[in-house]
Amino acid sequence: MRPSPTAQSEAKQRAAVLAFNTRLRSCRLCHRAGYLVEAASVPIARDPEPGAPVPRILLIGQAPGLRANLENVPFAGAAGEKLRLWFELGGIPREDFWRKIHFSAVTRCYPGRLPGARGDRVPSPAEQALCRPWLDDQFTVLKPAVVLLVGLLAIRTFLGRVPSLTAVVGTATFRDGVRYLPLPHPSGVSRWLNEAENVAAVGRAMGRLRS
Ligand code: SF4
């Protein structure tokens, strides 16, 4: 029996995403430019789950963290755990997380620690510019319906100079057929999540995934 047109187009899209990920994993532009000093910092690209349609929800963070880099899995560790809890509020059970969500970031390699601080270094504007074509290509290949912007860098990359997380978390922006939903970064480094009203705003944001 011949595959249905839907199955054919899903197979074509899966092949395009796999080819994109293969190209991305070979990128060393920032290493060659001297921005990434950690030789072990390589692009993280997760392939779609076998047997599942390519996700139409794209999650864009700032850049992979140390644990994600070590394990070659986006959002590994405690921040990923919290993210999965948030998605449960949006009706996506944790076991379906990788079947429903596709991962991206403003820059795709671990940038290293910020000297003298708890957190990771924010990728420089030059690194962001070098990595931007990957992000644009990912939109072309994936054609996402919903884009979750995690953290202020990702939010500002797409929505411009928003004044604060408080101004945008819980809101939705529609542009070119895509729904953008801003979120804070789920790591414990963010004090923004200590406020009850901010946690409620995250709940509203995730509720918009259901609508
Ligand atoms: S951050 Fe982006 S542009 Fe830079 S080396 Fe990694 S994948 Fe390439």
Short mmCIF file of N, CA, C and O in Angstrom, two decimals, residues 13-117:
data_model
loop_
_atom_site.label_atom_id
_atom_site.label_comp_id
_atom_site.label_asym_id
_atom_site.label_seq_id
_atom_site.Cartn_x
_atom_site.Cartn_y
_atom_site.Cartn_z
N GLN A 13 9.44 15.92 5.94
CA GLN A 13 9.83 16.92 6.94
C GLN A 13 10.82 16.32 7.94
O GLN A 13 11.79 16.96 8.33
N ARG A 14 10.59 15.08 8.34
CA ARG A 14 11.53 14.42 9.27
C ARG A 14 12.92 14.36 8.65
O ARG A 14 13.93 14.66 9.30
N ALA A 15 12.97 13.99 7.36
CA ALA A 15 14.27 13.91 6.68
C ALA A 15 14.94 15.28 6.65
O ALA A 15 16.16 15.41 6.83
N ALA A 16 14.14 16.34 6.44
CA ALA A 16 14.70 17.70 6.39
C ALA A 16 15.25 18.10 7.76
O ALA A 16 16.32 18.71 7.86
N VAL A 17 14.52 17.73 8.85
CA VAL A 17 14.99 18.07 10.20
C VAL A 17 16.27 17.30 10.53
O VAL A 17 17.23 17.86 11.07
N LEU A 18 16.32 16.02 10.16
CA LEU A 18 17.53 15.22 10.43
C LEU A 18 18.73 15.79 9.67
O LEU A 18 19.84 15.88 10.21
N ALA A 19 18.49 16.20 8.42
CA ALA A 19 19.59 16.77 7.61
C ALA A 19 20.06 18.09 8.22
O ALA A 19 21.26 18.38 8.29
N PHE A 20 19.09 18.90 8.67
CA PHE A 20 19.44 20.17 9.33
C PHE A 20 20.30 19.90 10.56
O PHE A 20 21.34 20.54 10.76
N ASN A 21 19.89 18.94 11.40
CA ASN A 21 20.64 18.66 12.63
C ASN A 21 22.05 18.18 12.32
O ASN A 21 23.00 18.52 13.01
N THR A 22 22.19 17.37 11.26
CA THR A 22 23.53 16.88 10.89
C THR A 22 24.42 18.05 10.49
O THR A 22 25.59 18.13 10.90
N ARG A 23 23.87 18.98 9.71
CA ARG A 23 24.66 20.16 9.30
C ARG A 23 25.04 20.99 10.53
O ARG A 23 26.17 21.43 10.69
N LEU A 24 24.05 21.19 11.41
CA LEU A 24 24.27 22.03 12.59
C LEU A 24 25.38 21.45 13.48
O LEU A 24 26.25 22.18 13.97
N ARG A 25 25.36 20.13 13.67
CA ARG A 25 26.34 19.52 14.58
C ARG A 25 27.78 19.72 14.11
O ARG A 25 28.72 19.59 14.89
N SER A 26 27.94 20.00 12.83
CA SER A 26 29.31 20.17 12.32
C SER A 26 29.78 21.63 12.41
O SER A 26 30.91 21.94 12.06
N CYS A 27 28.92 22.53 12.87
CA CYS A 27 29.27 23.95 12.89
C CYS A 27 30.33 24.23 13.96
O CYS A 27 30.20 23.82 15.11
N ARG A 28 31.37 24.95 13.57
CA ARG A 28 32.42 25.39 14.52
C ARG A 28 32.77 26.85 14.27
O ARG A 28 33.89 27.28 14.51
N LEU A 29 31.79 27.62 13.79
CA LEU A 29 32.05 29.01 13.43
C LEU A 29 32.60 29.81 14.62
O LEU A 29 33.53 30.60 14.48
N CYS A 30 31.98 29.61 15.80
CA CYS A 30 32.40 30.40 16.96
C CYS A 30 33.76 29.94 17.49
O CYS A 30 34.50 30.73 18.07
N HIS A 31 34.09 28.66 17.31
CA HIS A 31 35.41 28.18 17.72
C HIS A 31 36.47 28.83 16.83
O HIS A 31 37.48 29.33 17.31
N ARG A 32 36.18 28.83 15.52
CA ARG A 32 37.17 29.39 14.59
C ARG A 32 37.34 30.89 14.80
O ARG A 32 38.42 31.43 14.63
N ALA A 33 36.25 31.55 15.20
CA ALA A 33 36.33 33.00 15.43
C ALA A 33 36.92 33.33 16.80
O ALA A 33 37.14 34.49 17.11
N GLY A 34 37.17 32.29 17.61
CA GLY A 34 37.78 32.51 18.92
C GLY A 34 36.80 32.88 20.02
O GLY A 34 37.20 33.25 21.12
N TYR A 35 35.49 32.75 19.77
CA TYR A 35 34.50 33.10 20.80
C TYR A 35 34.30 31.95 21.79
O TYR A 35 33.94 32.18 22.94
N LEU A 36 34.44 30.73 21.31
CA LEU A 36 34.26 29.58 22.20
C LEU A 36 35.62 28.99 22.49
O LEU A 36 36.29 28.47 21.59
N VAL A 37 36.01 29.09 23.75
CA VAL A 37 37.33 28.59 24.11
C VAL A 37 37.27 27.13 24.54
O VAL A 37 38.27 26.45 24.60
N GLU A 38 36.06 26.65 24.86
CA GLU A 38 35.94 25.27 25.32
C GLU A 38 35.77 24.36 24.11
O GLU A 38 34.73 24.36 23.46
N ALA A 39 36.81 23.58 23.84
CA ALA A 39 36.77 22.73 22.66
C ALA A 39 35.62 21.73 22.73
O ALA A 39 35.10 21.29 21.72
N ALA A 40 35.23 21.37 23.98
CA ALA A 40 34.17 20.36 24.13
C ALA A 40 32.78 20.95 23.93
O ALA A 40 31.79 20.24 24.01
N SER A 41 32.69 22.25 23.71
CA SER A 41 31.39 22.90 23.54
C SER A 41 30.97 22.76 22.08
O SER A 41 31.51 23.42 21.21
N VAL A 42 30.03 21.88 21.84
CA VAL A 42 29.63 21.61 20.45
C VAL A 42 28.11 21.82 20.32
O VAL A 42 27.39 21.78 21.31
N PRO A 43 27.63 22.07 19.11
CA PRO A 43 26.19 22.34 18.94
C PRO A 43 25.33 21.17 19.42
O PRO A 43 25.65 20.01 19.17
N ILE A 44 24.27 21.51 20.14
CA ILE A 44 23.35 20.48 20.61
C ILE A 44 22.12 20.48 19.72
O ILE A 44 21.48 21.52 19.53
N ALA A 45 21.82 19.34 19.15
CA ALA A 45 20.66 19.23 18.26
C ALA A 45 20.00 17.89 18.53
O ALA A 45 20.63 16.85 18.37
N ARG A 46 18.76 17.92 18.96
CA ARG A 46 18.05 16.68 19.27
C ARG A 46 17.15 16.30 18.10
O ARG A 46 16.38 17.12 17.61
N ASP A 47 17.28 15.06 17.67
CA ASP A 47 16.44 14.59 16.56
C ASP A 47 15.03 14.33 17.06
O ASP A 47 14.82 14.00 18.23
N PRO A 48 14.03 14.45 16.17
CA PRO A 48 12.65 14.13 16.57
C PRO A 48 12.55 12.67 17.01
O PRO A 48 13.30 11.82 16.55
N GLU A 49 11.64 12.40 17.93
CA GLU A 49 11.45 11.03 18.42
C GLU A 49 11.02 10.11 17.28
O GLU A 49 10.18 10.49 16.46
N PRO A 50 11.58 8.88 17.25
CA PRO A 50 11.18 7.95 16.21
C PRO A 50 9.67 7.65 16.27
O PRO A 50 9.12 7.50 17.36
N GLY A 51 9.04 7.61 15.14
CA GLY A 51 7.62 7.23 15.07
C GLY A 51 6.65 8.33 15.41
O GLY A 51 5.43 8.13 15.31
N ALA A 52 7.13 9.49 15.84
CA ALA A 52 6.23 10.60 16.18
C ALA A 52 6.33 11.67 15.09
O ALA A 52 7.38 11.84 14.49
N PRO A 53 5.21 12.41 14.84
CA PRO A 53 5.31 13.51 13.88
C PRO A 53 6.32 14.55 14.37
O PRO A 53 6.53 14.68 15.58
N VAL A 54 6.94 15.26 13.46
CA VAL A 54 7.86 16.33 13.86
C VAL A 54 7.06 17.37 14.65
O VAL A 54 5.99 17.80 14.23
N PRO A 55 7.54 17.75 15.86
CA PRO A 55 6.77 18.67 16.69
C PRO A 55 6.53 20.01 16.00
O PRO A 55 7.37 20.49 15.25
N ARG A 56 5.37 20.63 16.28
CA ARG A 56 5.07 21.98 15.76
C ARG A 56 5.29 23.03 16.84
O ARG A 56 5.00 24.20 16.64
N ILE A 57 5.75 22.59 18.03
CA ILE A 57 6.07 23.54 19.10
C ILE A 57 7.59 23.64 19.19
O ILE A 57 8.28 22.63 19.36
N LEU A 58 8.09 24.85 19.04
CA LEU A 58 9.54 25.08 19.09
C LEU A 58 9.86 25.86 20.36
O LEU A 58 9.25 26.91 20.62
N LEU A 59 10.80 25.36 21.14
CA LEU A 59 11.21 26.04 22.37
C LEU A 59 12.60 26.65 22.13
O LEU A 59 13.53 25.95 21.72
N ILE A 60 12.70 27.96 22.34
CA ILE A 60 13.98 28.64 22.07
C ILE A 60 14.52 29.21 23.37
O ILE A 60 13.89 30.07 23.99
N GLY A 61 15.67 28.71 23.79
CA GLY A 61 16.32 29.23 24.99
C GLY A 61 17.47 30.15 24.63
O GLY A 61 17.62 30.59 23.49
N GLN A 62 18.29 30.44 25.63
CA GLN A 62 19.45 31.33 25.40
C GLN A 62 20.59 30.55 24.74
O GLN A 62 21.07 30.91 23.67
N ALA A 63 21.02 29.50 25.41
CA ALA A 63 22.11 28.64 24.93
C ALA A 63 22.13 27.43 25.85
O ALA A 63 21.65 27.50 26.98
N PRO A 64 22.68 26.30 25.40
CA PRO A 64 22.72 25.13 26.28
C PRO A 64 23.55 25.41 27.53
O PRO A 64 24.51 26.19 27.50
N GLY A 65 23.18 24.75 28.63
CA GLY A 65 23.94 24.85 29.87
C GLY A 65 25.01 23.76 29.94
O GLY A 65 25.14 22.93 29.03
N LEU A 66 25.76 23.77 31.06
CA LEU A 66 26.88 22.83 31.21
C LEU A 66 26.42 21.39 31.14
O LEU A 66 26.97 20.57 30.41
N ARG A 67 25.36 21.07 31.90
CA ARG A 67 24.91 19.67 31.93
C ARG A 67 24.38 19.23 30.57
O ARG A 67 24.63 18.12 30.12
N ALA A 68 23.65 20.15 29.91
CA ALA A 68 23.16 19.83 28.57
C ALA A 68 24.34 19.54 27.65
O ALA A 68 24.30 18.61 26.83
N ASN A 69 25.41 20.30 27.82
CA ASN A 69 26.59 20.11 26.99
C ASN A 69 27.26 18.77 27.28
O ASN A 69 27.63 18.02 26.37
N LEU A 70 27.35 18.42 28.58
CA LEU A 70 28.01 17.17 28.94
C LEU A 70 27.20 15.96 28.48
O LEU A 70 27.75 14.96 28.03
N GLU A 71 25.87 16.07 28.59
CA GLU A 71 25.03 14.92 28.27
C GLU A 71 24.49 14.96 26.84
O GLU A 71 23.81 14.05 26.40
N ASN A 72 24.77 16.08 26.16
CA ASN A 72 24.28 16.27 24.79
C ASN A 72 22.76 16.17 24.71
O ASN A 72 22.20 15.62 23.76
N VAL A 73 22.10 16.67 25.75
CA VAL A 73 20.64 16.69 25.80
C VAL A 73 20.21 18.08 26.22
O VAL A 73 20.65 18.56 27.27
N PRO A 74 19.36 18.76 25.45
CA PRO A 74 18.92 20.09 25.86
C PRO A 74 18.12 20.02 27.16
O PRO A 74 17.40 19.06 27.41
N PHE A 75 18.25 21.05 27.97
CA PHE A 75 17.50 21.18 29.22
C PHE A 75 17.61 19.92 30.09
O PHE A 75 16.62 19.40 30.58
N ALA A 76 18.83 19.43 30.23
CA ALA A 76 19.08 18.36 31.21
C ALA A 76 19.11 19.01 32.59
O ALA A 76 19.29 20.21 32.70
N GLY A 77 18.92 18.25 33.64
CA GLY A 77 19.08 18.78 34.98
C GLY A 77 17.83 19.43 35.54
O GLY A 77 16.72 19.28 35.01
N ALA A 78 18.02 20.20 36.64
CA ALA A 78 16.89 20.74 37.41
C ALA A 78 16.04 21.70 36.58
O ALA A 78 14.81 21.72 36.70
N ALA A 79 16.68 22.52 35.74
CA ALA A 79 15.91 23.48 34.94
C ALA A 79 14.96 22.73 34.00
O ALA A 79 13.80 23.11 33.81
N GLY A 80 15.46 21.64 33.42
CA GLY A 80 14.63 20.83 32.53
C GLY A 80 13.47 20.20 33.28
O GLY A 80 12.36 20.09 32.76
N GLU A 81 13.74 19.79 34.52
CA GLU A 81 12.69 19.19 35.35
C GLU A 81 11.56 20.18 35.56
O GLU A 81 10.37 19.86 35.43
N LYS A 82 11.94 21.44 35.91
CA LYS A 82 10.92 22.46 36.14
C LYS A 82 10.15 22.74 34.85
O LYS A 82 8.93 22.91 34.86
N LEU A 83 10.87 22.75 33.75
CA LEU A 83 10.21 23.00 32.47
C LEU A 83 9.16 21.92 32.17
O LEU A 83 8.06 22.21 31.71
N ARG A 84 9.50 20.68 32.48
CA ARG A 84 8.54 19.59 32.24
C ARG A 84 7.30 19.77 33.12
O ARG A 84 6.18 19.50 32.69
N LEU A 85 7.52 20.25 34.37
CA LEU A 85 6.36 20.53 35.24
C LEU A 85 5.49 21.62 34.63
O LEU A 85 4.26 21.52 34.63
N TRP A 86 6.10 22.66 34.10
CA TRP A 86 5.33 23.73 33.48
C TRP A 86 4.53 23.19 32.29
O TRP A 86 3.37 23.55 32.10
N PHE A 87 5.14 22.34 31.50
CA PHE A 87 4.43 21.81 30.33
C PHE A 87 3.26 20.94 30.73
O PHE A 87 2.27 20.85 30.01
N GLU A 88 3.36 20.31 31.90
CA GLU A 88 2.20 19.54 32.37
C GLU A 88 1.02 20.48 32.59
O GLU A 88 -0.12 20.12 32.31
N LEU A 89 1.30 21.72 33.05
CA LEU A 89 0.22 22.72 33.19
C LEU A 89 -0.39 23.03 31.83
O LEU A 89 -1.55 23.42 31.72
N GLY A 90 0.41 22.92 30.77
CA GLY A 90 -0.06 23.19 29.41
C GLY A 90 -0.64 21.97 28.74
O GLY A 90 -0.91 21.99 27.53
N GLY A 91 -0.82 20.87 29.50
CA GLY A 91 -1.46 19.68 28.95
C GLY A 91 -0.51 18.74 28.23
O GLY A 91 -0.95 17.86 27.49
N ILE A 92 0.80 18.91 28.44
CA ILE A 92 1.76 18.00 27.80
C ILE A 92 2.46 17.20 28.88
O ILE A 92 3.32 17.72 29.61
N PRO A 93 2.10 15.91 29.03
CA PRO A 93 2.72 15.09 30.07
C PRO A 93 4.22 14.94 29.82
O PRO A 93 4.67 15.00 28.68
N ARG A 94 4.97 14.74 30.93
CA ARG A 94 6.43 14.71 30.80
C ARG A 94 6.91 13.63 29.84
O ARG A 94 7.92 13.80 29.15
N GLU A 95 6.18 12.52 29.76
CA GLU A 95 6.64 11.45 28.86
C GLU A 95 6.49 11.84 27.38
O GLU A 95 7.09 11.22 26.52
N ASP A 96 5.67 12.86 27.15
CA ASP A 96 5.49 13.32 25.76
C ASP A 96 6.36 14.52 25.42
O ASP A 96 6.27 15.06 24.32
N PHE A 97 7.16 14.98 26.41
CA PHE A 97 7.88 16.23 26.24
C PHE A 97 8.65 16.26 24.92
O PHE A 97 8.49 17.17 24.10
N TRP A 98 9.49 15.27 24.68
CA TRP A 98 10.33 15.31 23.47
C TRP A 98 9.58 14.91 22.22
O TRP A 98 10.06 15.12 21.11
N ARG A 99 8.39 14.32 22.37
CA ARG A 99 7.58 14.02 21.18
C ARG A 99 6.86 15.27 20.70
O ARG A 99 6.51 15.39 19.53
N LYS A 100 6.61 16.22 21.63
CA LYS A 100 5.79 17.39 21.30
C LYS A 100 6.62 18.67 21.13
O LYS A 100 6.13 19.64 20.55
N ILE A 101 7.81 18.70 21.72
CA ILE A 101 8.59 19.93 21.75
C ILE A 101 9.88 19.75 20.98
O ILE A 101 10.59 18.76 21.17
N HIS A 102 10.20 20.72 20.15
CA HIS A 102 11.49 20.71 19.47
C HIS A 102 12.35 21.81 20.07
O HIS A 102 11.86 22.90 20.37
N PHE A 103 13.63 21.53 20.23
CA PHE A 103 14.50 22.44 20.97
C PHE A 103 15.32 23.32 20.03
O PHE A 103 15.78 22.88 18.97
N SER A 104 15.49 24.57 20.46
CA SER A 104 16.42 25.46 19.78
C SER A 104 16.96 26.46 20.80
O SER A 104 16.60 26.44 21.97
N ALA A 105 17.85 27.31 20.34
CA ALA A 105 18.42 28.34 21.23
C ALA A 105 18.99 29.45 20.37
O ALA A 105 19.26 29.27 19.18
N VAL A 106 19.17 30.61 21.01
CA VAL A 106 19.74 31.76 20.30
C VAL A 106 21.14 31.40 19.82
O VAL A 106 21.54 31.74 18.71
N THR A 107 21.92 30.72 20.66
CA THR A 107 23.17 30.11 20.19
C THR A 107 23.17 28.65 20.64
O THR A 107 22.63 28.33 21.69
N ARG A 108 23.77 27.79 19.85
CA ARG A 108 23.56 26.36 20.03
C ARG A 108 24.71 25.64 20.72
O ARG A 108 24.68 24.42 20.86
N CYS A 109 25.74 26.37 21.15
CA CYS A 109 26.85 25.74 21.87
C CYS A 109 26.95 26.31 23.28
O CYS A 109 26.63 27.48 23.50
N TYR A 110 27.41 25.49 24.21
CA TYR A 110 27.58 25.94 25.60
C TYR A 110 28.61 27.06 25.63
O TYR A 110 29.75 26.87 25.22
N PRO A 111 28.23 28.25 26.16
CA PRO A 111 29.16 29.38 26.11
C PRO A 111 30.19 29.42 27.23
O PRO A 111 31.09 30.25 27.22
N GLY A 112 30.04 28.55 28.25
CA GLY A 112 30.97 28.57 29.39
C GLY A 112 30.42 29.43 30.51
O GLY A 112 29.45 30.17 30.35
N ARG A 113 31.06 29.31 31.68
CA ARG A 113 30.64 30.05 32.87
C ARG A 113 31.01 31.52 32.75
O ARG A 113 32.02 31.87 32.15
N LEU A 114 30.20 32.36 33.38
CA LEU A 114 30.55 33.76 33.54
C LEU A 114 31.57 33.82 34.66
O LEU A 114 31.30 33.36 35.76
N PRO A 115 32.78 34.36 34.41
CA PRO A 115 33.81 34.35 35.46
C PRO A 115 33.31 34.99 36.75
O PRO A 115 32.73 36.07 36.74
N GLY A 116 33.50 34.26 37.87
CA GLY A 116 33.15 34.79 39.19
C GLY A 116 31.67 34.78 39.49
O GLY A 116 31.24 35.36 40.49
N ALA A 117 30.84 34.14 38.68
CA ALA A 117 29.39 34.14 38.92
C ALA A 117 28.85 32.72 38.89
O ALA A 117 29.54 31.79 38.46
#
